Each structure stands twice: as C-alpha cells, then as structure tokens.
Short mmCIF file of C-alpha atoms in Angstrom, two decimals:
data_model
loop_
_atom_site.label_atom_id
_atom_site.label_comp_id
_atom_site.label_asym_id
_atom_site.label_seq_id
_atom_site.Cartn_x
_atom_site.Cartn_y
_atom_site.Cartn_z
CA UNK N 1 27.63 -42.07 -13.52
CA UNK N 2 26.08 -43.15 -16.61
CA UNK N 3 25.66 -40.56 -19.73
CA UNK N 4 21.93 -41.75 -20.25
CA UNK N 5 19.63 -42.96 -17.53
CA UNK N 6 16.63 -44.93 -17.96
CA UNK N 7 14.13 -45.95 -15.64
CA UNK N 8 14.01 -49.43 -16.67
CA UNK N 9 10.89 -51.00 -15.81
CA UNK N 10 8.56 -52.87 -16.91
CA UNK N 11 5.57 -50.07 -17.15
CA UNK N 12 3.02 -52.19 -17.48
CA UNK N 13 0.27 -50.66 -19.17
CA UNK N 14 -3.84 -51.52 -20.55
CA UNK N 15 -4.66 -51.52 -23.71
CA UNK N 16 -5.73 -47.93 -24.88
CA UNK N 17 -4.15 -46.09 -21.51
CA UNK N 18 -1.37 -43.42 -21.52
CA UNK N 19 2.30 -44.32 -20.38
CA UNK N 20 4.81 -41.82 -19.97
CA UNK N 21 8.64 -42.32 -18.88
CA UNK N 22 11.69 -39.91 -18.88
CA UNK N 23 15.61 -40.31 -19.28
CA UNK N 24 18.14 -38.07 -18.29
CA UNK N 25 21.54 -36.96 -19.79
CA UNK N 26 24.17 -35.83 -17.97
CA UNK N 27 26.13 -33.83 -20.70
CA UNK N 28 24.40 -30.05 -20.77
CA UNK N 29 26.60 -29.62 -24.32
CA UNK N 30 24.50 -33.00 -26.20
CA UNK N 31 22.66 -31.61 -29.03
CA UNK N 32 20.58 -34.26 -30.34
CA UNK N 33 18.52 -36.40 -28.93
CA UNK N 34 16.46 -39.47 -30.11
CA UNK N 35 14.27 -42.42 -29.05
CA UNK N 36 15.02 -45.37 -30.45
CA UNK N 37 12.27 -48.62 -30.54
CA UNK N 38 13.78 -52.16 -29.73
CA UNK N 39 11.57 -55.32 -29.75
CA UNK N 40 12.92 -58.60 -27.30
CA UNK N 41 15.77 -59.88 -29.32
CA UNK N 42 15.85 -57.44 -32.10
CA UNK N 43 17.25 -54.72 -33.19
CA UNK N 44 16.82 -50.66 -32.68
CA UNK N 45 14.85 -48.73 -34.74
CA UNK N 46 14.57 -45.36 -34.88
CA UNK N 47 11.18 -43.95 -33.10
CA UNK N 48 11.44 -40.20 -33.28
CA UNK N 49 13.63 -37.09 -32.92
CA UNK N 50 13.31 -35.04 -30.32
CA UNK N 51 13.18 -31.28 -30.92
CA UNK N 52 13.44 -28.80 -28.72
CA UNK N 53 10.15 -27.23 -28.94
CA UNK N 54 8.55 -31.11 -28.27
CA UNK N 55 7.51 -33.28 -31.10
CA UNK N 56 4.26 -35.16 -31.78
CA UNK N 57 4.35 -38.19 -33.78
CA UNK N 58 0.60 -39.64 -34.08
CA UNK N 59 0.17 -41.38 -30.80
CA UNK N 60 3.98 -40.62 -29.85
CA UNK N 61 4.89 -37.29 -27.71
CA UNK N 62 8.25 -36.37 -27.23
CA UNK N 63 9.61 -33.24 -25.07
CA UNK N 64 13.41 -32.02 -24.27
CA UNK N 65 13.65 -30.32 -21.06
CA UNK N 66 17.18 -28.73 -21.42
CA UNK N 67 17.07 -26.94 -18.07
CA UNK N 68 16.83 -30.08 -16.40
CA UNK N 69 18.49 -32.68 -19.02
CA UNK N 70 15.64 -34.79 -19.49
CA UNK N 71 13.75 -35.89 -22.26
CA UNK N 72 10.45 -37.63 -21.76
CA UNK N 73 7.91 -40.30 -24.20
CA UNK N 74 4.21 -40.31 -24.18
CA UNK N 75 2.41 -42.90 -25.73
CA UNK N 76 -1.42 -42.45 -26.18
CA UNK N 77 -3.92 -45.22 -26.92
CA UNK N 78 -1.34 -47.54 -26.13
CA UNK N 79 -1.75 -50.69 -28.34
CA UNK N 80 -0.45 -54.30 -27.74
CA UNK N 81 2.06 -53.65 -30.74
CA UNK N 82 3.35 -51.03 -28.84
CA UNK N 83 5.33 -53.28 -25.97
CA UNK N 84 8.64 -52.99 -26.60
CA UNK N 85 11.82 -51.30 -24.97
CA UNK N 86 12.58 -47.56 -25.64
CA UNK N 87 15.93 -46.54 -26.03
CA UNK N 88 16.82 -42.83 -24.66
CA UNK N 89 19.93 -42.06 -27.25
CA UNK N 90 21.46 -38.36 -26.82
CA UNK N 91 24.12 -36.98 -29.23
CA UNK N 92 26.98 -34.61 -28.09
CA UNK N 93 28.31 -33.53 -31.38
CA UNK N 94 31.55 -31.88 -30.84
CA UNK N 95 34.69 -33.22 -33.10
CA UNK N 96 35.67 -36.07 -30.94
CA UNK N 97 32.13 -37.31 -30.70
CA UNK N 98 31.11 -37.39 -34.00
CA UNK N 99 28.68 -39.76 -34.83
CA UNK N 100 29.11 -41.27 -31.39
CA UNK N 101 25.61 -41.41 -30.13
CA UNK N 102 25.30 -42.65 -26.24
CA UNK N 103 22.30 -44.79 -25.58
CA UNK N 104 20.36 -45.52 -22.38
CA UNK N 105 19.72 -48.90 -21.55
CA UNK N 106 16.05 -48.76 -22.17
CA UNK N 107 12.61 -48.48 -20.38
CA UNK N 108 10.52 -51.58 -20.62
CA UNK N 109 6.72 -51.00 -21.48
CA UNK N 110 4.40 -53.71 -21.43
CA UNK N 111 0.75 -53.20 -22.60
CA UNK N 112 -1.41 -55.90 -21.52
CA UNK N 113 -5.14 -56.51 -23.00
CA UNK F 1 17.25 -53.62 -49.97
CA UNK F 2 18.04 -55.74 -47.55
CA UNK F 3 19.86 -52.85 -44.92
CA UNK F 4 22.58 -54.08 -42.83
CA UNK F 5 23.25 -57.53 -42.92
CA UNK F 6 25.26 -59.37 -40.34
CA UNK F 7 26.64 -63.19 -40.25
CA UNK F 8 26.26 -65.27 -38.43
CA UNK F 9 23.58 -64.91 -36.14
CA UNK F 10 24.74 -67.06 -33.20
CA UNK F 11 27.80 -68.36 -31.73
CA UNK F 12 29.53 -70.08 -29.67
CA UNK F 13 33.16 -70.43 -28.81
CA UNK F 14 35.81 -71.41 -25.85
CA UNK F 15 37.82 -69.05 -24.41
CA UNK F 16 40.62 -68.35 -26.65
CA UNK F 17 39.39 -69.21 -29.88
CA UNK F 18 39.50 -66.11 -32.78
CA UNK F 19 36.60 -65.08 -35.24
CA UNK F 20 35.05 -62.89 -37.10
CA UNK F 21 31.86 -61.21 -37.19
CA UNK F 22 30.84 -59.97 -40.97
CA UNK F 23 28.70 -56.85 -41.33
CA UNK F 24 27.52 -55.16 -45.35
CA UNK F 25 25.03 -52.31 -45.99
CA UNK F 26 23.81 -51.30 -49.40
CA UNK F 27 22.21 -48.02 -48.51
CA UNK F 28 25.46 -46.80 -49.72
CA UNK F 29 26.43 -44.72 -46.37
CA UNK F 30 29.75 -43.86 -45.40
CA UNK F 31 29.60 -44.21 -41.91
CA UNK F 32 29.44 -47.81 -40.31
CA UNK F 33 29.81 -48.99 -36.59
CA UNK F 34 30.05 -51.91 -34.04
CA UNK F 35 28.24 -52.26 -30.73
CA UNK F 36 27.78 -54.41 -27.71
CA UNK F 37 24.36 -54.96 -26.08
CA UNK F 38 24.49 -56.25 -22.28
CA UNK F 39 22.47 -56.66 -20.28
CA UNK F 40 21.46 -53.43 -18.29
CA UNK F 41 23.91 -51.24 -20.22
CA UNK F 42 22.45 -49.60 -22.98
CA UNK F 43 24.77 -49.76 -26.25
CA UNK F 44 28.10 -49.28 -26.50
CA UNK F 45 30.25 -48.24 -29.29
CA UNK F 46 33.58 -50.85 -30.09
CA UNK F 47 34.74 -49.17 -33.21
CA UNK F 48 33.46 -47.25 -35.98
CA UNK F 49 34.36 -46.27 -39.78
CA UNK F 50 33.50 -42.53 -40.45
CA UNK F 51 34.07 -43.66 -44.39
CA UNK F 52 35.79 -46.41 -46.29
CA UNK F 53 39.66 -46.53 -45.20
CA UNK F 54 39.36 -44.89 -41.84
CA UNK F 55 38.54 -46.82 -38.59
CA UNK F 56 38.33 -45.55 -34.96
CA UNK F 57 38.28 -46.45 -31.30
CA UNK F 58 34.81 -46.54 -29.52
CA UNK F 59 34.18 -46.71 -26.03
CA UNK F 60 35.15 -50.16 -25.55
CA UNK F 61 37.54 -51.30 -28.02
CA UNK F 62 39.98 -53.41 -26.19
CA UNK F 63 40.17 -56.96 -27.49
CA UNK F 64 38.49 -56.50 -30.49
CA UNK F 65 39.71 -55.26 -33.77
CA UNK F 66 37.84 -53.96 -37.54
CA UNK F 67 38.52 -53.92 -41.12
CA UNK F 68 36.38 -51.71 -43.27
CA UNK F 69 37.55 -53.83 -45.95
CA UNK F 70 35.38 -52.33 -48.82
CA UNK F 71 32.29 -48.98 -48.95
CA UNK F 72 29.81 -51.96 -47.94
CA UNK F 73 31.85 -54.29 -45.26
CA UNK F 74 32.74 -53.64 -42.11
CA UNK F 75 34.26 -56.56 -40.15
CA UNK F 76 34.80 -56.99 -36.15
CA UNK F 77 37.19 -59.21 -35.29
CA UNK F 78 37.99 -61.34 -31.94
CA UNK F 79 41.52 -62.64 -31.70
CA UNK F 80 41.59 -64.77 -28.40
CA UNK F 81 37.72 -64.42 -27.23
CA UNK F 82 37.01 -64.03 -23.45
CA UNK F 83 33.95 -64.92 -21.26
CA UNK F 84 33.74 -61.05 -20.94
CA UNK F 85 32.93 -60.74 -24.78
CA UNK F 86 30.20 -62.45 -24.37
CA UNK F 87 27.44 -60.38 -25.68
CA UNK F 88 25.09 -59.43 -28.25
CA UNK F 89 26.67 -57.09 -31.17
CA UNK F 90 25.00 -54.97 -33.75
CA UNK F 91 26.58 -53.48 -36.50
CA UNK F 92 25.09 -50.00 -38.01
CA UNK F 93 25.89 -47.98 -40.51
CA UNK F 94 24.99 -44.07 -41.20
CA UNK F 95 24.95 -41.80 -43.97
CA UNK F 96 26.64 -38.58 -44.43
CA UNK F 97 24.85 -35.56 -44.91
CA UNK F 98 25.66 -32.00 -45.81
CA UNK F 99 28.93 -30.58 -45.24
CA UNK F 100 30.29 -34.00 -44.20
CA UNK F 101 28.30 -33.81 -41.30
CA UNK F 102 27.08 -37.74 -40.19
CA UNK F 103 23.45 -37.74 -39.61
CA UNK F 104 22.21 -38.92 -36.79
CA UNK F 105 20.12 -41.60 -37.50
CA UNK F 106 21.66 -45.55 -37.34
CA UNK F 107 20.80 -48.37 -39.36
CA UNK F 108 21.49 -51.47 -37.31
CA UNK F 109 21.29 -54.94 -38.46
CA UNK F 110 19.56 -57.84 -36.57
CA UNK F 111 22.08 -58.77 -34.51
CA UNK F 112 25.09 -61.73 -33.42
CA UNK F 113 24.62 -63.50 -30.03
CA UNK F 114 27.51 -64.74 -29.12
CA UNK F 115 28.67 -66.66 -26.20
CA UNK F 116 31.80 -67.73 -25.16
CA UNK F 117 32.35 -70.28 -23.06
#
C-alpha cells in the first residue's frame, strides 16, 4: 500500500467553480503535511502547509482530518492559471525519517473556460 | 538567485553507459536531495545530504550513487544506466532550522529527463 494516495484525475473544472479533492496517509505518527503545486513538465512548488486546525490561503483551503488520515484542497474561483497537478506530501518526522517527506502522486485539475 | 540549478536538462543514453547528473543551490541550505518522478508514483527519494560531508540512502538508492562534493553541489551519479532508470529526476535542497531541525519545505530545481535506451 502506498504511504500517500491521490485520487488522480483529471477534475475538470469551469472557470470560477469550486474543486475539492482529498489524499490519504497511511502513517497515524506523520506530523506534517503539505501540498505541493506542479505544472506539466515542471517542477514542485510549495502551495501551502497544512495545519491542524485547517488553513486558508486566499482562494486555497486546506484541512487535516487526523481521525481519518486525510487531508483535503479547496480551490475557490478557480482560474485557468490554476490547472496544474497537486501534490499530497506528508512528513513523519521521527529520527530515521528526517527530512524524508513522502509524496502522493498527484491529483490532476483542469479548469476549462 | 537562481535556486537549484541542475545540468543537463535532457538525456539520452544506452544501456550501460555511466553519467552524471550535476545539481548547486545558493540559498545556502544544508540539506540537499535527489528524486525520481514516474509516472503514477509520486516522488521518490534516491539519496540525500543532511549537510556538506554526509550522504544517505533514500528509498530507492540502488544503482545510483552521490557526492556532496562542496555546501552548494550535490551530484547523482549512474554507473552502468538501465532502461529502469529511466525517469525524470529533481534535485532539492532544504535549509536547517532551529535546533538542527530540517524544515520542511524543498527547493527543487527544474528537472533532468532522462532516457535510456
């Protein structure tokens, strides 16, 4: 079973709706958790933390769901710029995982005109 | 600042042939690190450099080997490349924040494609 799961995709989604997607982690003991923003053939970029009491980052919503090991991404007003793939990336943090984040492979959103 | 640079940004070789993919920062972080990007697998870690002189086993490390050869360089090299290392890496690099404690967030540079044939 993978660490990270992603629902990959595509959400396609119009101009100026509301997408939202989740990924689950399957270590209860991760700590810190992220999404990361890739555009086709780049590389990733860091979106937003993810705190535990849920995050808001102008159009961006994050939430951690410990209980049930999900985090999940809202994206308001979605704009064109917006399509890319979002990377779910979770951090364990214990001595032999320092630094060592895991990475889901990525939810596909397309926002179409 | 140009971040994390990487060279070269494509390449090809046949099965067998050695390189060596070159990665610098000058954000002036301790940490760096080498991934692989396939497709349908998010990223996974190769081998990573918690600060200049030290180097470490990732999650998939076999047939590869690094150099951290300075603060700013981290190098990944292939010895004998298979079709099965053929893939897109990113290097990344980190900086260290209180205590010693890495910080979460990665710098990753824009990529190699490589292919090997």
């Amino acid at each position: 079973r993978k660490e990270v799961e992603q629902d990959p995709g595509p959400f396609n989604v119009p101009e100026g709706a509301t997408v939202a997607f989740n990924c689950t982690y399957s270590n209860s003991a991760s700590q810190s958790f992220f999404w990361y923003r890739q555009d086709c053939r780049k590389e990733p970029k860091l979106l937003m933390s993810v705190y535990s009491s849920g995050n808001e980052d102008g159009r961006f919503t994050a939430q951690l769901n410990r209980a049930s090991q999900y985090i999940s991404l809202l994206i308001r007003d979605s704009k064109l710029s917006d399509s890319a793939t979002y990377l779910c990336v979770v951090n364990l943090v214990t001595t032999d995982s320092w630094g060592k984040l895991q990475f889901g492979a990525g939810t596909q959103v397309v926002v179409t005109p | 600042n140009a971040g994390v640079t990487q060279t070269p940004k494509f390449q090809v070789l046949k099965t067998g042939q050695s390189m060596t993919l070159q990665c610098a920062q000058d954000m002036n972080h301790n940490s760096m690190y080498w991934y692989r990007q396939d497709p349908g697998m998010g990223l996974r870690l190769i081998y990573y450099s918690a600060s200049e002189g030290t180097t470490d086993k990732g999650e998939v490390p076999n047939g590869y080997n690094v150099s951290r050869l300075n603060k700013r360089e981290f190098s990944l090299r292939l010895e004998s490349a298979a079709p099965s290392q053929t893939s897109v890496y990113f290097c990344a690099s980190s900086e260290e924040g209180l205590a010693g404690v890495v910080t979460d967030t990665q710098y990753f540079g824009p990529g190699t494609r490589l292919t090997v044939l």
